[in-house]
Tab-separated table of C-alpha atoms in Angstrom:
chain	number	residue	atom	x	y	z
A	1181	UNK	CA	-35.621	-15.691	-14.210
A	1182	UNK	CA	-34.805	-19.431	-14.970
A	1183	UNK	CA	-31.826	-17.775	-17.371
A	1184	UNK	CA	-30.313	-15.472	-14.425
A	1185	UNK	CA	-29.928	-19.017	-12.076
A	1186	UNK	CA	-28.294	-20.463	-15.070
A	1187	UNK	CA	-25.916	-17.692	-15.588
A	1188	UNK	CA	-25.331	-17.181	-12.100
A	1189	UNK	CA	-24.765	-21.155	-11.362
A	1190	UNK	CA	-22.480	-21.047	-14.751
A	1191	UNK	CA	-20.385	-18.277	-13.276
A	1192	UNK	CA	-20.422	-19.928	-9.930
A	1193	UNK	CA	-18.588	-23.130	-11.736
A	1194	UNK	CA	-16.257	-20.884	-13.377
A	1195	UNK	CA	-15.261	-18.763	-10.811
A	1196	UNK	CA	-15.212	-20.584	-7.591
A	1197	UNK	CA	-12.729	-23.864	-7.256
A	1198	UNK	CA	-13.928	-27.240	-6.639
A	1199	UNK	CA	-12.279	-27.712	-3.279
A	1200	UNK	CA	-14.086	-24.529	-1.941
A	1201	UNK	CA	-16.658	-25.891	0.702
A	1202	UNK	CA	-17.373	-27.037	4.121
A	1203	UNK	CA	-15.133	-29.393	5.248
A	1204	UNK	CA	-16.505	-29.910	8.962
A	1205	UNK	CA	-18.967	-27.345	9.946
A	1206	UNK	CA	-20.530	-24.464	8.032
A	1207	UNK	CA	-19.935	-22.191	10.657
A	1208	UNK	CA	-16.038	-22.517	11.154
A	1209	UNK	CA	-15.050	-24.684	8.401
A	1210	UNK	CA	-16.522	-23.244	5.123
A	1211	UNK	CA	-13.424	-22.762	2.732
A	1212	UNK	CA	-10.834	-23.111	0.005
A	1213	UNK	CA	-9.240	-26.184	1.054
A	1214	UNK	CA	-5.917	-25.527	-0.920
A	1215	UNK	CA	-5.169	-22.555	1.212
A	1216	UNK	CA	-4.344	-24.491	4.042
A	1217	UNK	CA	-1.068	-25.830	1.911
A	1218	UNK	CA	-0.631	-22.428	0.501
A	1219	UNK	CA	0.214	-21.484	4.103
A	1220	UNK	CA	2.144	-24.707	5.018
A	1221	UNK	CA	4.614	-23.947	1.957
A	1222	UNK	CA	5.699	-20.581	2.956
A	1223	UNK	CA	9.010	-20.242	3.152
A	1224	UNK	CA	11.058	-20.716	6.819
A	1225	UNK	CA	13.492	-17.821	7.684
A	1226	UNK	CA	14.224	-18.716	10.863
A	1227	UNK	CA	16.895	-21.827	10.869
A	1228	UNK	CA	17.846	-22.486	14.277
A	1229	UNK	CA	21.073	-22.782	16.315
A	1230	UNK	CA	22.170	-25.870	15.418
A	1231	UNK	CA	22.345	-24.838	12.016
A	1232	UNK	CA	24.873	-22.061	12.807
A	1233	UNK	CA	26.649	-24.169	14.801
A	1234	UNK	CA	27.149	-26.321	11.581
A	1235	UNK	CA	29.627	-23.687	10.323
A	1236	UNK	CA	30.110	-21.369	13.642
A	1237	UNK	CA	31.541	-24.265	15.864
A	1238	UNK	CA	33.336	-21.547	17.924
A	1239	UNK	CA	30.723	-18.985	18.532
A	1240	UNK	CA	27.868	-21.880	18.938
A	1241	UNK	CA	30.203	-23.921	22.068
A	1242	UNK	CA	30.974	-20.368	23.394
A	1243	UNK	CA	27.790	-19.664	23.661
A	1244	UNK	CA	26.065	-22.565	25.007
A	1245	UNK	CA	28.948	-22.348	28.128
A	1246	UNK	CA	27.758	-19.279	28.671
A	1247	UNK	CA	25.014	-17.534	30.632
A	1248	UNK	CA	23.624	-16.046	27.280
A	1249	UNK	CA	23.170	-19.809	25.990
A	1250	UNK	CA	19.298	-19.593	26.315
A	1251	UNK	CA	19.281	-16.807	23.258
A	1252	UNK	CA	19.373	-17.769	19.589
A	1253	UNK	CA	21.724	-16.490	17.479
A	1254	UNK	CA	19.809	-15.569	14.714
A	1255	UNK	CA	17.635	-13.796	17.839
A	1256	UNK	CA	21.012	-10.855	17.398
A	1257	UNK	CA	22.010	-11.641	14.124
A	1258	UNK	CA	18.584	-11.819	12.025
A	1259	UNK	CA	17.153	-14.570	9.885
A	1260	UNK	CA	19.344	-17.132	8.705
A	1261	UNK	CA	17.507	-17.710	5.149
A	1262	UNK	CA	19.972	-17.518	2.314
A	1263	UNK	CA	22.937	-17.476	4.687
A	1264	UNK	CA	25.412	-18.214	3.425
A	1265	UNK	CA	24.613	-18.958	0.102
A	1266	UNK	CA	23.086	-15.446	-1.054
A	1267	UNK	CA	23.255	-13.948	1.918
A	1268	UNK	CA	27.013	-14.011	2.554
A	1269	UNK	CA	27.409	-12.287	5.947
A	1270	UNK	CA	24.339	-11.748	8.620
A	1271	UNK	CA	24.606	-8.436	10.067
A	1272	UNK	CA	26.603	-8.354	13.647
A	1273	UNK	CA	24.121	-5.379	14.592
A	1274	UNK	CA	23.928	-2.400	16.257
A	1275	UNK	CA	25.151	-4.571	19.652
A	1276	UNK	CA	23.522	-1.275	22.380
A	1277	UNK	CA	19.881	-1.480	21.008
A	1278	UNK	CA	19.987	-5.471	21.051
A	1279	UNK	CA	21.717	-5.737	25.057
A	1280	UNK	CA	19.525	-3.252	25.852
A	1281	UNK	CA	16.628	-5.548	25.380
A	1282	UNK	CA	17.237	-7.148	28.663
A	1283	UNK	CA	19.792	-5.535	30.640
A	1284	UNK	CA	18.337	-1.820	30.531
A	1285	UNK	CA	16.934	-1.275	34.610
A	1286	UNK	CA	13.442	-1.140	35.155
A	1287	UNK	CA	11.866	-1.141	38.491
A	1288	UNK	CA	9.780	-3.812	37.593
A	1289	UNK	CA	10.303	-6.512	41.077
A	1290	UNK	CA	7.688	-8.572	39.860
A	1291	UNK	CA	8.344	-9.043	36.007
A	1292	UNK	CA	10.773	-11.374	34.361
A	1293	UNK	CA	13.276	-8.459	33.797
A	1294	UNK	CA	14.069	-8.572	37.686
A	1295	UNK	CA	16.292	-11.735	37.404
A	1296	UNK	CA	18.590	-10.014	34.653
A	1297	UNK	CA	20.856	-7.989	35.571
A	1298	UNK	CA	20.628	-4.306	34.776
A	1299	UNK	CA	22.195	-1.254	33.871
A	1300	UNK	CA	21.831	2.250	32.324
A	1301	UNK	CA	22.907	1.466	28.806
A	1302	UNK	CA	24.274	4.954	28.371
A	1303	UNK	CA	27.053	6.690	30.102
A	1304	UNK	CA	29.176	6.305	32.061
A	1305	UNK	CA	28.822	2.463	31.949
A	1306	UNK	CA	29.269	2.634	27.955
A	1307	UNK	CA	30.517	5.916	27.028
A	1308	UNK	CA	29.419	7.251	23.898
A	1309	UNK	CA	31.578	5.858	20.742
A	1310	UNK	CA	32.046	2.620	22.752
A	1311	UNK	CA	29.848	-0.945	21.896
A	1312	UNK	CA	28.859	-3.118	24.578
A	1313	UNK	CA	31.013	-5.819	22.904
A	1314	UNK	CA	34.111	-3.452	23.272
A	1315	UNK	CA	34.180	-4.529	26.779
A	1316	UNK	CA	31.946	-7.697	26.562
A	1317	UNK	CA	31.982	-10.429	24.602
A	1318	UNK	CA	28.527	-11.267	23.290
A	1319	UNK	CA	28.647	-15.176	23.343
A	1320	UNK	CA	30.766	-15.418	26.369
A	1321	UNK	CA	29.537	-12.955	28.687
A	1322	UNK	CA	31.168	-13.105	32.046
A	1323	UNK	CA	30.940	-11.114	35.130
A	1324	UNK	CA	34.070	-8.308	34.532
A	1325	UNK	CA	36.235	-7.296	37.673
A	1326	UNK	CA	35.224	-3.567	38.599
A	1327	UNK	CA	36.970	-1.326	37.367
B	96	UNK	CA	-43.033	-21.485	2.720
B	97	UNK	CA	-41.315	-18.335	2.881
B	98	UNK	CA	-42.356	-17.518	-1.073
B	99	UNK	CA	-46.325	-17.285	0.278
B	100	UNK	CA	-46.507	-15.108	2.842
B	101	UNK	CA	-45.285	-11.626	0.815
B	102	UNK	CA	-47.641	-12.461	-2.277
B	103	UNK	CA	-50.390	-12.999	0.398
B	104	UNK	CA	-49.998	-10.033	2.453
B	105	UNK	CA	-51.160	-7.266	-0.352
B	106	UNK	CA	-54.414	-9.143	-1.319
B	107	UNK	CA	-55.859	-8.685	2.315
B	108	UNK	CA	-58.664	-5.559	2.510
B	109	UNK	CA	-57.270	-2.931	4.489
B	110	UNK	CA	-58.598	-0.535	7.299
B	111	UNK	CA	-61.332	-2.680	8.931
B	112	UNK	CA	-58.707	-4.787	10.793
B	113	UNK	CA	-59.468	-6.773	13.656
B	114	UNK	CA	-57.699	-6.905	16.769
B	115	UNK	CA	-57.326	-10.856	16.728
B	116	UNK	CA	-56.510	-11.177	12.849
B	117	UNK	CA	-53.570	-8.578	13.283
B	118	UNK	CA	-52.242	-10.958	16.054
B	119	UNK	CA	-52.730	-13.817	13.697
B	120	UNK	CA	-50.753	-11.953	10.530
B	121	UNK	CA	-48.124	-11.075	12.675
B	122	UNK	CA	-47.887	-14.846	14.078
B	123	UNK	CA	-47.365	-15.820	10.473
B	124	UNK	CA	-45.268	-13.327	9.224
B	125	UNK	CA	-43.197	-14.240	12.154
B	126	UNK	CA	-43.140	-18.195	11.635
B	127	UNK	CA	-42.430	-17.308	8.112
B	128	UNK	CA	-39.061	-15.279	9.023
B	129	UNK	CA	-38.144	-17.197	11.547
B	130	UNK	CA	-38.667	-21.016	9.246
B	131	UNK	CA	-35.864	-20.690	6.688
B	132	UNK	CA	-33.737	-19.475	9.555
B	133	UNK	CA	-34.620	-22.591	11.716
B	134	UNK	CA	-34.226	-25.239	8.378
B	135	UNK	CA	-31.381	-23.891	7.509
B	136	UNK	CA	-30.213	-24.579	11.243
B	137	UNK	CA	-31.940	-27.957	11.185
B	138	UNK	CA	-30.061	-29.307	7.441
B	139	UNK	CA	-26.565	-28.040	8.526
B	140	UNK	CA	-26.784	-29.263	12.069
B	141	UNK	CA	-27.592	-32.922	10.479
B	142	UNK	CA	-25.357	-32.259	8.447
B	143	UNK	CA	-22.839	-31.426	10.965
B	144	UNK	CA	-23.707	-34.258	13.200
B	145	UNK	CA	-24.220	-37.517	10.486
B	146	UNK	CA	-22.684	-40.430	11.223
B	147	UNK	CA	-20.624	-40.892	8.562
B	148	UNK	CA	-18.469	-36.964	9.692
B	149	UNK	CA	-18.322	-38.351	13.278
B	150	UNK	CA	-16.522	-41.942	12.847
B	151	UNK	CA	-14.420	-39.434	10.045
B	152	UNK	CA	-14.007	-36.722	12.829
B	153	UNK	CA	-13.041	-39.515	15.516
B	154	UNK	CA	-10.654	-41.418	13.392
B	155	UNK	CA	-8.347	-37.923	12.350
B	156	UNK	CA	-8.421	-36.535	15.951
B	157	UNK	CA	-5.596	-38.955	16.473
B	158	UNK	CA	-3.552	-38.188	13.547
B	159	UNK	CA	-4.456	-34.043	12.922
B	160	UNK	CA	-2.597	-31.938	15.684
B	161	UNK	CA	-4.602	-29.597	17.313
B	162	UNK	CA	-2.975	-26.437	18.329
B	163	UNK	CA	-2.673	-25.143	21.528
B	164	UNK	CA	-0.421	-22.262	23.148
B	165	UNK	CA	0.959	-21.259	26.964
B	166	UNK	CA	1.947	-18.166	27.619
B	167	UNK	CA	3.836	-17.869	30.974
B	168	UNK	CA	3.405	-14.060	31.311
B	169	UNK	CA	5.848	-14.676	34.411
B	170	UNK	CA	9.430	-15.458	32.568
B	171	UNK	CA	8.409	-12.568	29.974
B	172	UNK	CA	11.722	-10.186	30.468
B	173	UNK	CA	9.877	-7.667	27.423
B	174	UNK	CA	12.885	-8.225	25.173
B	175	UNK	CA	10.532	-8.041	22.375
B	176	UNK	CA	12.698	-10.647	20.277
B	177	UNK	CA	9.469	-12.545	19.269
B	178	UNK	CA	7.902	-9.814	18.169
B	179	UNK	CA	11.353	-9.291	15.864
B	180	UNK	CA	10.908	-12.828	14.575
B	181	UNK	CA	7.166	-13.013	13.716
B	182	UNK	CA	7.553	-9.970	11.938
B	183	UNK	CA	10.765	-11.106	9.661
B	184	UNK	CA	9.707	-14.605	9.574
B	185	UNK	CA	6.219	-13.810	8.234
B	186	UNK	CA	7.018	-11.104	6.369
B	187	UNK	CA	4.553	-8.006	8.164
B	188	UNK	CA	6.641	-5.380	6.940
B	189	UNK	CA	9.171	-4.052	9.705
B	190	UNK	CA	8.492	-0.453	9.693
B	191	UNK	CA	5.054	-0.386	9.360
B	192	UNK	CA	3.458	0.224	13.015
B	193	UNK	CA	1.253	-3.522	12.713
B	194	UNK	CA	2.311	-6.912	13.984
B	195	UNK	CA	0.339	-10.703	14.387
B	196	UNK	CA	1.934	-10.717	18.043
B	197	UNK	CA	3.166	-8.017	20.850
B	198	UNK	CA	3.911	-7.519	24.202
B	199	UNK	CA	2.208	-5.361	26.662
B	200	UNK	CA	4.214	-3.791	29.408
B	201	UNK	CA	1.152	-3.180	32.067
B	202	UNK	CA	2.649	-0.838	35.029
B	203	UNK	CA	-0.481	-0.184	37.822
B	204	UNK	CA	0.509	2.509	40.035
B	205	UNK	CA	-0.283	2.828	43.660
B	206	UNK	CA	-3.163	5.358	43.111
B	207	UNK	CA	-4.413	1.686	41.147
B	208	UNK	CA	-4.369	3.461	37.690
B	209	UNK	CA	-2.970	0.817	35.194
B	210	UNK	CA	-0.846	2.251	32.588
B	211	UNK	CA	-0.686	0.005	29.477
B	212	UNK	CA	1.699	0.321	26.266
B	213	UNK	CA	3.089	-1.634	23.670
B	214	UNK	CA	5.688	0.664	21.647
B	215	UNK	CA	5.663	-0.527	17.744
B	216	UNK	CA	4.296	-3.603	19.046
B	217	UNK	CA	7.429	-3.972	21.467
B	218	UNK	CA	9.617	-5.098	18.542
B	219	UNK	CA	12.549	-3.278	20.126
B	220	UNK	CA	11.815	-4.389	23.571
B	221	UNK	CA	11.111	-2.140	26.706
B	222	UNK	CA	14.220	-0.318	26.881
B	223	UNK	CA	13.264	3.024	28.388
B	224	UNK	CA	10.891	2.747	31.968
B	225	UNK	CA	8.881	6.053	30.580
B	226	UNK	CA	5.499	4.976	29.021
B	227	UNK	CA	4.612	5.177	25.310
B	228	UNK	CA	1.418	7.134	25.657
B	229	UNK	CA	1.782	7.661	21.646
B	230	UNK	CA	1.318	10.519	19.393
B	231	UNK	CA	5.408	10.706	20.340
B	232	UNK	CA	4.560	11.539	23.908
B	233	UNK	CA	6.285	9.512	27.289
B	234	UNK	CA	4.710	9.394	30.301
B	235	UNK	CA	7.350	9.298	33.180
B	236	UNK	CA	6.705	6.995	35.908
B	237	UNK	CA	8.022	7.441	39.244
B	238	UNK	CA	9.286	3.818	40.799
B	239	UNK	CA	8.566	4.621	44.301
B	240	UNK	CA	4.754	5.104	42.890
B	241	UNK	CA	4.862	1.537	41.536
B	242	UNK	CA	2.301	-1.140	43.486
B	243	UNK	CA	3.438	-3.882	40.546
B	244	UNK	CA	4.479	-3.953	36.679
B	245	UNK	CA	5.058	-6.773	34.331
B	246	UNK	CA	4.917	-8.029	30.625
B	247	UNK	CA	2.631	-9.767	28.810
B	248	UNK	CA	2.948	-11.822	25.865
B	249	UNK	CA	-0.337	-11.263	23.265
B	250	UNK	CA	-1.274	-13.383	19.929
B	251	UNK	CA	-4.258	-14.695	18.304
B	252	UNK	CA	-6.082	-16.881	20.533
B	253	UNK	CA	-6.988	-19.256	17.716
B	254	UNK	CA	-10.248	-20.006	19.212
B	255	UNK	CA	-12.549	-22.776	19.188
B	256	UNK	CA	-15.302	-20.382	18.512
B	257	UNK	CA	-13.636	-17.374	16.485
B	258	UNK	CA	-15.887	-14.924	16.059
B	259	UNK	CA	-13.546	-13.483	13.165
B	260	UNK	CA	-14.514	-16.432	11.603
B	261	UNK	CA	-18.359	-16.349	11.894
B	262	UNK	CA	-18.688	-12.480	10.617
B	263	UNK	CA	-16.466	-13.430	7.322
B	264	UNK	CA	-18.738	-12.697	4.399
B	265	UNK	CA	-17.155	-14.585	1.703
B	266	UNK	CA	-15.720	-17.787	3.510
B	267	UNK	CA	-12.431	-16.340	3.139
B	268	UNK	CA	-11.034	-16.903	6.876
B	269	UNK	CA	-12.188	-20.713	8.823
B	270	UNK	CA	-10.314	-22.681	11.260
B	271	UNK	CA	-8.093	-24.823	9.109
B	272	UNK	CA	-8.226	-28.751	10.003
B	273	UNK	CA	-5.276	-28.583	12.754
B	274	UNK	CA	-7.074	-25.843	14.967
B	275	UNK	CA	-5.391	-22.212	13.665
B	276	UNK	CA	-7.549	-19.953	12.264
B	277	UNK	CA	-5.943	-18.422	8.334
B	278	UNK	CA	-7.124	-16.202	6.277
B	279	UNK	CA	-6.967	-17.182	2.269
B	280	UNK	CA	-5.764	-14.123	0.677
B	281	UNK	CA	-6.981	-15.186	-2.303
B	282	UNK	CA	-10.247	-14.828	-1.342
B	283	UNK	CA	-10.675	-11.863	0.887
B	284	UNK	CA	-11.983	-8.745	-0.160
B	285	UNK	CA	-10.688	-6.784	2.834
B	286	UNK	CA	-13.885	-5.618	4.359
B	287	UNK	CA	-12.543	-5.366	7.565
B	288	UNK	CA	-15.407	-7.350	9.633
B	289	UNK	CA	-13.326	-9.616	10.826
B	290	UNK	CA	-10.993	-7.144	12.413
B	291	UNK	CA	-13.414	-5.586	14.195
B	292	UNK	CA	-15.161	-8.971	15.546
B	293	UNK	CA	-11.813	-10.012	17.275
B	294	UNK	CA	-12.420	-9.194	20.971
B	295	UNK	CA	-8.795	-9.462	21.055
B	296	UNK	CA	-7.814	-7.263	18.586
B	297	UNK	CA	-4.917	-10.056	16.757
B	298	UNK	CA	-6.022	-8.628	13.677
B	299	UNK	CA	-4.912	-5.932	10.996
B	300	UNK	CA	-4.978	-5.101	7.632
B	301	UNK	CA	-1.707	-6.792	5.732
B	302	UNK	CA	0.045	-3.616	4.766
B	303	UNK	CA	1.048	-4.834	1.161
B	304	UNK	CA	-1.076	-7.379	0.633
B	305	UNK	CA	-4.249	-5.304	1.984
B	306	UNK	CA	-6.051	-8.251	2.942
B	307	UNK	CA	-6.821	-9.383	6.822
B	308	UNK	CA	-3.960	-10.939	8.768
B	309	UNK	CA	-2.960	-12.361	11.773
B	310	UNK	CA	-1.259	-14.952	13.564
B	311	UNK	CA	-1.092	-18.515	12.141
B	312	UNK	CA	1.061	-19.723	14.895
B	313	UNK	CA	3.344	-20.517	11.915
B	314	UNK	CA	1.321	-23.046	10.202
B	315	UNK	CA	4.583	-23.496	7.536
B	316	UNK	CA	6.920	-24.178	10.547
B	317	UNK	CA	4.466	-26.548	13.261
B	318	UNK	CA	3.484	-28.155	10.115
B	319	UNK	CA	7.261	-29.385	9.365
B	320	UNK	CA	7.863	-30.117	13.059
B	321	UNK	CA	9.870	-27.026	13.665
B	322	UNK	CA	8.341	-24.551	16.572
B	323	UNK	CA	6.605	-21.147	16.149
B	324	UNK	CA	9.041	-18.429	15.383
B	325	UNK	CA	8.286	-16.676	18.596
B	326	UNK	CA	8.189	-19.829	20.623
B	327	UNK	CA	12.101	-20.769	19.148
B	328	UNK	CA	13.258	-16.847	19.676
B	329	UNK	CA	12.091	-16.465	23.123
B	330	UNK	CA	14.878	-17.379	25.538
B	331	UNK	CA	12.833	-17.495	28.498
B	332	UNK	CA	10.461	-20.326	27.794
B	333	UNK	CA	7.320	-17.278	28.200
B	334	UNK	CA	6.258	-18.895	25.198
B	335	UNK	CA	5.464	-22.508	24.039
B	336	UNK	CA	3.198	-24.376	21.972
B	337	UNK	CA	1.602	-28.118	22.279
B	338	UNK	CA	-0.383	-30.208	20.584
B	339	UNK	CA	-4.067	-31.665	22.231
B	340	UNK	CA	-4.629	-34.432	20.332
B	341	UNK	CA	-0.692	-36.056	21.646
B	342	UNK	CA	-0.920	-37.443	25.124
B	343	UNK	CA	2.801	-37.250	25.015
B	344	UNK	CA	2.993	-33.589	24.942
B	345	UNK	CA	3.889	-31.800	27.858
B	346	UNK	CA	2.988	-28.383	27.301
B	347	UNK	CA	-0.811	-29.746	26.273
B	348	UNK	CA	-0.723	-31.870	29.911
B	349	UNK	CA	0.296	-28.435	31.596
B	350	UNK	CA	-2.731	-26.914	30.074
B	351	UNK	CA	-4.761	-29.550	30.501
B	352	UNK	CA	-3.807	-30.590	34.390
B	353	UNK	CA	-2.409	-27.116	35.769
B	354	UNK	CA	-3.764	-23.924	36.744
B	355	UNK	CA	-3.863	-21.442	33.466
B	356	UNK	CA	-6.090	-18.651	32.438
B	357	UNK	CA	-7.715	-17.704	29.061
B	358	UNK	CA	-8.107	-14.099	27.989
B	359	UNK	CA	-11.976	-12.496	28.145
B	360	UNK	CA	-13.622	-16.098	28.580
B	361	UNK	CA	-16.720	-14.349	29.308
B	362	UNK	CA	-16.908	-13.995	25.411
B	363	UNK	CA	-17.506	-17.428	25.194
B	364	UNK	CA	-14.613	-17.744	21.879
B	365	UNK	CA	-12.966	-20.586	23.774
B	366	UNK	CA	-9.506	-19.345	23.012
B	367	UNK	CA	-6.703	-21.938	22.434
B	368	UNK	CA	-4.349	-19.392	23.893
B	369	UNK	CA	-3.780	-20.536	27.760
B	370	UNK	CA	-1.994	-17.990	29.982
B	371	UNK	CA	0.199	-18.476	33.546
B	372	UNK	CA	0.562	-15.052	35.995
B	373	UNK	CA	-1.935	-13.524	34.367
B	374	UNK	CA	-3.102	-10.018	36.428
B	375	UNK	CA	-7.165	-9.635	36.992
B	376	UNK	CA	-5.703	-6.321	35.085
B	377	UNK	CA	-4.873	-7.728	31.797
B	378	UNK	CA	-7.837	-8.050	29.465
């Protein structure tokens, strides 16, 4: 009996790390307490803007005179981690899925998606073979004269 | 205490057992399963409330953020481009059909049927008005049937009183000293309690790492003074995130002085996770 609580309080030493404990209450506070900067070091994909605009001076004052200046670029162009140093170009995507986000029509009067203006992303607006940005340019676009 | 009572128990004659000493056996067996429950209780909640923790407690609540989020289900457009960002920024893998946050699209109909989907989480936005009622299958809605539809932002609620938290066998998930709720994958054996406790189901099983996750409102990004991933990719200002413990901070006075919601607060999980145009049909 008295060997099996030595054992067991041996292996307890061993096995579980100093810092692991309450720190605050039992209930909601009993743990490892190096986690917490395991999960503050993870890496950050997501730069920001103002990074691009470090290098993309044209695309990033384009942009922000635009209507589309409230969306990110990396929100089109994915995660700017690496880029450009390993990463040497960021995909300029598949430009129908990512316009579609907002400007597809849905007879939603009370959502958010009212205040956008909206289309049927497929023919005859963009016939098939065509991009949006064919006719539109992403980071400057402007109302077009019908045609 | 408790060691008496089961050595006791065995040496008593049985059969010719009275009426008032079987009430008295029972009254001891109870008081003896019910004490270690009630010291424990009584050593931890001294422990919880000693001086010496509260002065510490009250001097770091100025310093230590604590973490608070407003979701203005209003602005939400359902573009889905925070759902994109959580999952590349924290690397849930993109394919698989699990995600830390997601957006409901919640369309009631005039016959008041509410018809609720999220489509992979909505990391490709709403781009189609027919409903994902899964297994592959749309349901087609007609607009002239619609009384109201709208979008609604959903993460972990990081709650003051996370029941995720309180079911976690091993200590391997706690609310971390700034307010979010982790989960040290180190340390968890993946029993899946914790996934099930969440009224709010912000929970899954980490597809690689097969552990729990869930949202850590970005703990590597607040932490360096950068926002959320979803907060920075949504261009709408639907989401934002403030800190409690800064009387400077505007999105914390908004919560604190304005007129928000919190998700199932008859759960009593006080969830950090405040809400504007909420419908009485979101849960």
């Amino acid at each position: 009996m008295v060997f099996l609580v030595v054992v067991l309080l041996v292996a307890r030493a061993i096995y579980i790390p100093g810092d692991f404990g309450i720190h605050g209450t039992f209930t909601y506070n009993f743990y490892r307490q190096a986690n917490v900067t395991e999960w503050q070091s993870v890496p950050v994909k997501y730069q920001g803007r103002s990074y691009c605009g470090s290098c993309h001076q044209r695309n990033y004052d384009l942009i922000m005179a635009s209507p589309h200046s409230v969306i990110q670029c990396e929100n089109c162009h994915g995660p700017g981690i690496g880029h450009p140093d390993t990463v040497k170009k960021l995909p300029i995507g598949n430009s129908r899925q990512l316009c579609a986000r907002c400007h597809t029509y849905l007879p939603y009067p009370a959502s958010g998606r009212a205040v956008i203006p909206g289309i049927d992303p497929g023919a005859p607006h963009a016939p098939t073979g065509m991009e949006c940005y064919d006719c539109h340019n992403p980071h400057q676009p402007v109302p077009l004269p019908n045609s | 205490m408790s060691d008496e009572l089961p050595e006791a128990l065995p040496k008593e004659p049985t059969g010719s057992i009275s009426r008032r000493d079987f009430l008295k056996k029972t009254g001891w067996i109870a008081a003896g399963v019910l004490a270690p429950a009630g010291a424990l209780e009584l050593i931890f909640g001294l422990k919880g409330a000693s001086s010496a923790q509260a002065a510490e407690a009250a001097t770091t609540a100025q310093t230590v953020p604590h973490w608070q989020f407003l979701v203005d289900a209003n602005k939400c457009v359902g573009c889905g481009f925070c759902v994109k960002a959580c999952k590349l920024e924290n690397d849930v893998p993109y394919e698989a059909d699990a995600s830390r946050t997601w957006v409901e699209r919640h369309v009631v109909t005039k016959d008041g049927v509410s018809h609720v989907d999220s489509p992979n989480s909505a990391r490709d936005g709403f781009t189609t008005p027919d409903i994902d009622i899964g297994e592959g299958k749309t349901l087609q809605i007609n607009p002239e049937d619609i009384a109201k539809a709208f979008f609604v932002p959903k993460l972990c609620n990081q709650c003051n009183h996370p029941p995720c938290v309180q079911v976690c066998p091993v200590g391997a998930t706690y609310k971390g000293p700034d307010g979010v709720v982790l989960v040290d994958r180190t340390w968890c054996i993946g029993c899946g309690y914790c996934i099930n406790a969440c009224p709010y189901g912000a929970r899954f099983f980490h597809p690689v790492y097969h552990t729990a996750e869930k949202c850590t409102f970005c703990e590597h990004r607040i932490s360096k003074g950068l926002l959320p991933a979803c907060v920075q990719a949504c261009p709408f200002a639907a989401r934002r995130i403030g800190n409690q413990n800064d009387p400077t901070d505007g999105v914390a006075e908004v919560i604190a002085t304005q007129r928000v919601e919190v998700l199932k607060a008859e759960y009593g999980t006080n969830p950090q996770c405040f809400y504007i145009g909420l419908d009485s049909e979101v849960r």
